[in-house]
Amino acid sequence: MRRPFIAGNWKMNLHASESAELAASIVTQFDNTDIDIAICPSFGYLSAVANLVNGTSVALGAQNLYPAEDGAYTGEVSADMLLDLGCEYVILGHSERRHILNEDDQFINLKTKMAISRGLRPILCVGELLEERETGQTETVVEKQLLGSLADISPTEMALVTVAYEPVWAIGTGKVALPEQAEEVHRQIRALISREYGQEIADTTRIQYGGSVKPENAAELLGQENIDGALVGGAALTSDSFLAIITNAAAS
Ligand code: PEP
C-alpha cells in the first residue's frame, strides 16, 4: 500500500565533480519501478545534479530551506528557489540542524508550513538522543517533535509529508537500531498520525528509518511492517552502497 521511499542525504559532502559523478551513476543504474528514490546534494550543487536527474525516476531533494518568501536573510535559501532548481523534496528538522544549529520545533514547523504551501514535499526528521532513550523518554520526545513540527498542518497537507525516524545515537555512528526497536517507534509514530489525522492518512504516510542504514541491514529494517523506507547518510555517498540498499530493500 505504501511505496518504499529511499532518500540519500549527502550532507556537506562531495564537491562538484563527485556530486555529478554520483548522480550520473545512480541515474544510469537505478531501474526499480516499485521504489521511489531521491538524492539530496548540498545547495551549491543542486543545479548541476538537477540537470542530471531531470526527466529520470530519481527525484531531487534539498537539505533545508528558510521559512520566508524572499528578503534579507543572508545565506539562506527559500522554498521557491528550491522549486526553481527542480527540487521535489526537502529534508527538515534533521538532528544535525536541531542539535548543532539549535533549531526548535516551532522553527521547523514554520519551515514545514512554508514547504507545503509551495508544494515541496518535506521529509520531516524526528528522533531521540541516547540519554533520552536510556531514560525512557523516546516516545515523549518523538511525540513532542512530531506534533510541534506538524502544528496547524491539515490532513490534506499531511499527504505531502514523509516522516523520518532517526534516533540521534544511530546517525553516523555505525550503531543501528535493532529492527524491533525501530519498528516500535515507527508504530508509535503511525498511531500518533492516526490520532491526529485519522487512520487513512496514517495508513498512507511513509515513515523512513534513518541511522547507519547499510546494504547489510537494509532488508531487515525495511522488512518491518511500519518501516517504509530509509533516509541514508554515509552509505548514500557511493552509488554501490546506495544502490545495494535499494536492491536489498526491494527484496525485503
Ligand atoms: C542521516 O544523516 O540522516 C543519516 C541517517 O546518516 P547515516 O546514515 O550516516 O547514519
XYZ file of C-alpha atoms and ligand atoms in Angstrom:
262
model
C 0.000 0.000 0.000
C 2.899 2.366 0.750
C 5.604 2.614 -1.911
C 9.037 2.342 -0.325
C 10.954 5.610 -0.394
C 14.733 5.802 -0.028
C 16.490 9.161 0.110
C 20.205 9.917 0.194
C 21.290 12.828 2.368
C 24.713 13.870 1.106
C 25.064 16.479 3.891
C 28.081 18.819 3.405
C 29.977 16.177 1.424
C 31.049 15.698 -2.194
C 32.398 18.529 -4.304
C 31.244 19.433 -7.824
C 32.727 16.591 -9.853
C 31.983 13.989 -7.147
C 28.352 15.107 -6.889
C 27.923 14.965 -10.652
C 29.593 11.540 -10.895
C 27.489 10.065 -8.117
C 24.241 11.464 -9.507
C 25.070 10.221 -13.014
C 25.954 6.779 -11.716
C 22.693 6.489 -9.739
C 20.604 7.731 -12.664
C 22.242 5.237 -15.029
C 21.846 2.230 -12.763
C 18.551 2.814 -10.907
C 15.798 0.928 -12.648
C 13.358 -0.173 -9.969
C 9.839 0.948 -10.724
C 8.487 -0.178 -7.323
C 10.575 2.180 -5.198
C 10.790 5.976 -5.010
C 14.233 7.446 -4.551
C 15.611 10.936 -4.029
C 19.086 12.375 -3.700
C 19.786 15.467 -1.637
C 23.059 17.199 -2.522
C 24.295 20.368 -0.881
C 22.714 23.652 -2.050
C 25.712 24.563 -4.222
C 25.327 21.547 -6.482
C 21.540 21.286 -6.708
C 21.501 22.881 -10.123
C 24.190 20.593 -11.593
C 22.554 17.494 -10.119
C 19.120 18.678 -11.310
C 20.419 18.665 -14.880
C 21.396 15.018 -14.457
C 18.217 13.742 -12.782
C 15.740 15.819 -14.746
C 13.371 13.529 -16.676
C 14.519 10.385 -14.819
C 12.906 8.479 -11.948
C 15.455 9.879 -9.490
C 13.973 12.826 -7.587
C 15.893 15.792 -6.229
C 15.738 16.995 -2.645
C 17.322 19.824 -0.672
C 18.628 19.583 2.871
C 16.971 22.692 4.276
C 15.051 25.868 3.491
C 14.353 29.185 5.177
C 10.695 29.889 6.031
C 10.298 33.276 4.360
C 9.339 34.095 0.787
C 12.221 36.446 -0.029
C 14.204 39.127 1.684
C 17.110 39.992 3.920
C 18.119 36.513 5.154
C 21.789 36.365 4.269
C 22.983 32.892 3.404
C 19.517 31.348 3.351
C 17.551 29.688 0.530
C 13.786 29.895 0.027
C 11.250 27.240 -0.954
C 10.619 28.934 -4.312
C 14.352 28.896 -5.044
C 14.406 25.158 -4.366
C 11.456 24.693 -6.711
C 13.256 26.762 -9.376
C 16.168 24.356 -9.015
C 13.931 21.331 -9.584
C 13.577 20.053 -6.025
C 10.607 17.894 -5.135
C 11.639 17.121 -1.537
C 13.243 18.994 1.326
C 14.724 17.479 4.485
C 13.522 19.402 7.553
C 14.300 19.038 11.237
C 17.386 16.897 10.722
C 19.045 16.195 14.070
C 22.206 17.973 12.949
C 20.146 21.114 12.477
C 18.241 20.572 15.718
C 21.350 19.943 17.802
C 24.214 21.804 16.085
C 22.190 24.762 14.823
C 19.653 24.799 17.678
C 16.532 24.609 15.545
C 13.399 24.045 17.608
C 10.030 22.540 16.743
C 8.435 25.964 16.259
C 11.005 26.958 13.629
C 10.796 23.554 11.945
C 7.022 23.965 11.886
C 7.383 27.290 10.027
C 9.631 25.553 7.501
C 7.225 22.630 7.132
C 4.315 25.003 6.506
C 6.344 27.009 4.002
C 7.441 23.873 2.121
C 3.898 22.548 1.928
C 2.425 25.886 0.894
C 4.724 25.775 -2.139
C 4.108 22.110 -2.969
C 7.516 20.897 -1.778
C 7.427 17.544 -0.001
C 9.018 17.683 3.456
C 10.999 14.754 4.828
C 10.420 15.601 8.470
C 13.025 14.127 10.829
C 12.417 13.254 14.462
C 14.464 11.230 16.910
C 15.773 10.958 20.436
C 19.255 11.415 21.893
C 21.000 8.483 23.542
C 20.369 9.791 27.070
C 16.699 10.304 26.217
C 16.429 6.673 25.103
C 18.298 5.458 28.152
C 15.987 7.380 30.476
C 12.840 6.047 28.788
C 11.885 9.308 27.073
C 11.905 8.153 23.431
C 8.134 8.166 22.958
C 7.659 11.552 24.655
C 10.485 13.199 22.711
C 9.326 11.850 19.369
C 5.710 12.873 20.087
C 6.749 16.401 21.049
C 8.941 16.814 17.958
C 6.349 15.357 15.611
C 3.340 17.305 16.900
C 5.357 20.517 17.302
C 6.718 20.314 13.765
C 3.285 19.473 12.338
C 1.270 22.129 14.224
C -1.535 23.531 12.020
C -0.838 21.097 9.194
C -4.159 19.823 7.818
C -4.849 16.208 6.807
C -4.702 17.215 3.133
C -1.340 18.883 3.663
C -0.107 15.865 5.598
C -0.335 13.886 2.369
C 2.837 15.673 1.221
C 4.837 14.745 4.332
C 7.249 11.843 4.784
C 8.366 11.284 8.373
C 11.911 10.064 9.054
C 12.546 8.449 12.424
C 16.244 8.968 13.083
C 17.494 8.046 16.565
C 20.331 10.523 17.041
C 22.574 7.896 18.631
C 22.436 5.875 15.410
C 23.292 8.682 12.974
C 26.786 8.438 11.538
C 27.853 6.233 14.450
C 27.623 2.798 12.874
C 25.185 1.866 15.690
C 21.982 0.861 14.031
C 18.712 0.486 15.923
C 17.570 -3.123 16.125
C 14.758 -3.679 13.647
C 12.341 -4.299 16.557
C 13.484 -1.106 18.331
C 12.939 0.930 15.179
C 9.627 -0.789 14.428
C 8.315 0.009 17.916
C 8.883 3.746 17.394
C 7.538 3.637 13.838
C 4.384 2.003 15.172
C 4.040 4.755 17.776
C 4.532 7.433 15.111
C 1.845 5.877 12.923
C -0.530 5.704 15.901
C 0.114 9.396 16.586
C -0.598 10.289 12.968
C -3.788 8.251 13.171
C -4.851 10.062 16.361
C -4.184 13.486 14.824
C -5.150 12.929 11.186
C -7.206 9.738 11.018
C -6.433 6.179 10.002
C -6.486 6.769 6.253
C -3.702 9.378 6.425
C -1.782 7.207 8.915
C -2.009 4.249 6.558
C -0.626 6.202 3.612
C 2.072 8.304 5.320
C 5.544 6.929 4.660
C 7.847 6.660 7.661
C 11.530 6.234 6.838
C 14.125 4.925 9.246
C 17.492 6.707 9.343
C 20.642 5.914 11.292
C 23.552 3.916 9.882
C 21.461 2.160 7.227
C 23.785 -0.005 5.136
C 23.337 -2.682 2.462
C 23.740 -5.339 5.188
C 20.907 -4.115 7.430
C 18.516 -2.557 4.898
C 16.433 -5.665 4.190
C 15.751 -6.463 7.824
C 14.869 -2.863 8.677
C 12.657 -2.341 5.661
C 11.046 -5.709 6.224
C 9.334 -4.308 9.337
C 5.644 -3.555 8.919
C 5.851 0.169 9.664
C 9.230 0.969 8.097
C 8.557 2.297 4.617
C 11.981 3.362 3.517
C 15.228 4.897 4.638
C 16.967 8.217 4.935
C 20.588 7.348 4.285
C 23.649 9.458 5.107
C 27.104 7.851 4.887
C 26.066 4.901 2.745
C 24.457 7.255 0.201
C 27.833 8.704 -0.740
C 28.757 5.926 -3.158
C 26.489 4.534 -5.837
C 27.483 0.950 -4.972
C 26.244 1.134 -1.401
C 23.221 3.345 -2.130
C 22.060 1.080 -4.952
C 22.744 -2.038 -2.875
C 20.494 -0.618 -0.134
C 17.779 -0.142 -2.751
C 18.235 -3.658 -4.133
C 18.182 -5.222 -0.676
C 15.209 -3.148 0.406
C 13.307 -4.271 -2.690
C 13.972 -7.891 -1.745
C 12.635 -7.425 1.806
C 21.318 10.998 8.225
O 22.123 11.878 8.200
O 20.132 11.291 8.037
C 21.771 9.640 8.484
C 20.862 8.743 8.764
O 23.119 9.392 8.436
P 23.840 7.954 8.499
O 23.126 7.058 7.522
O 25.253 8.220 8.100
O 23.716 7.464 9.901
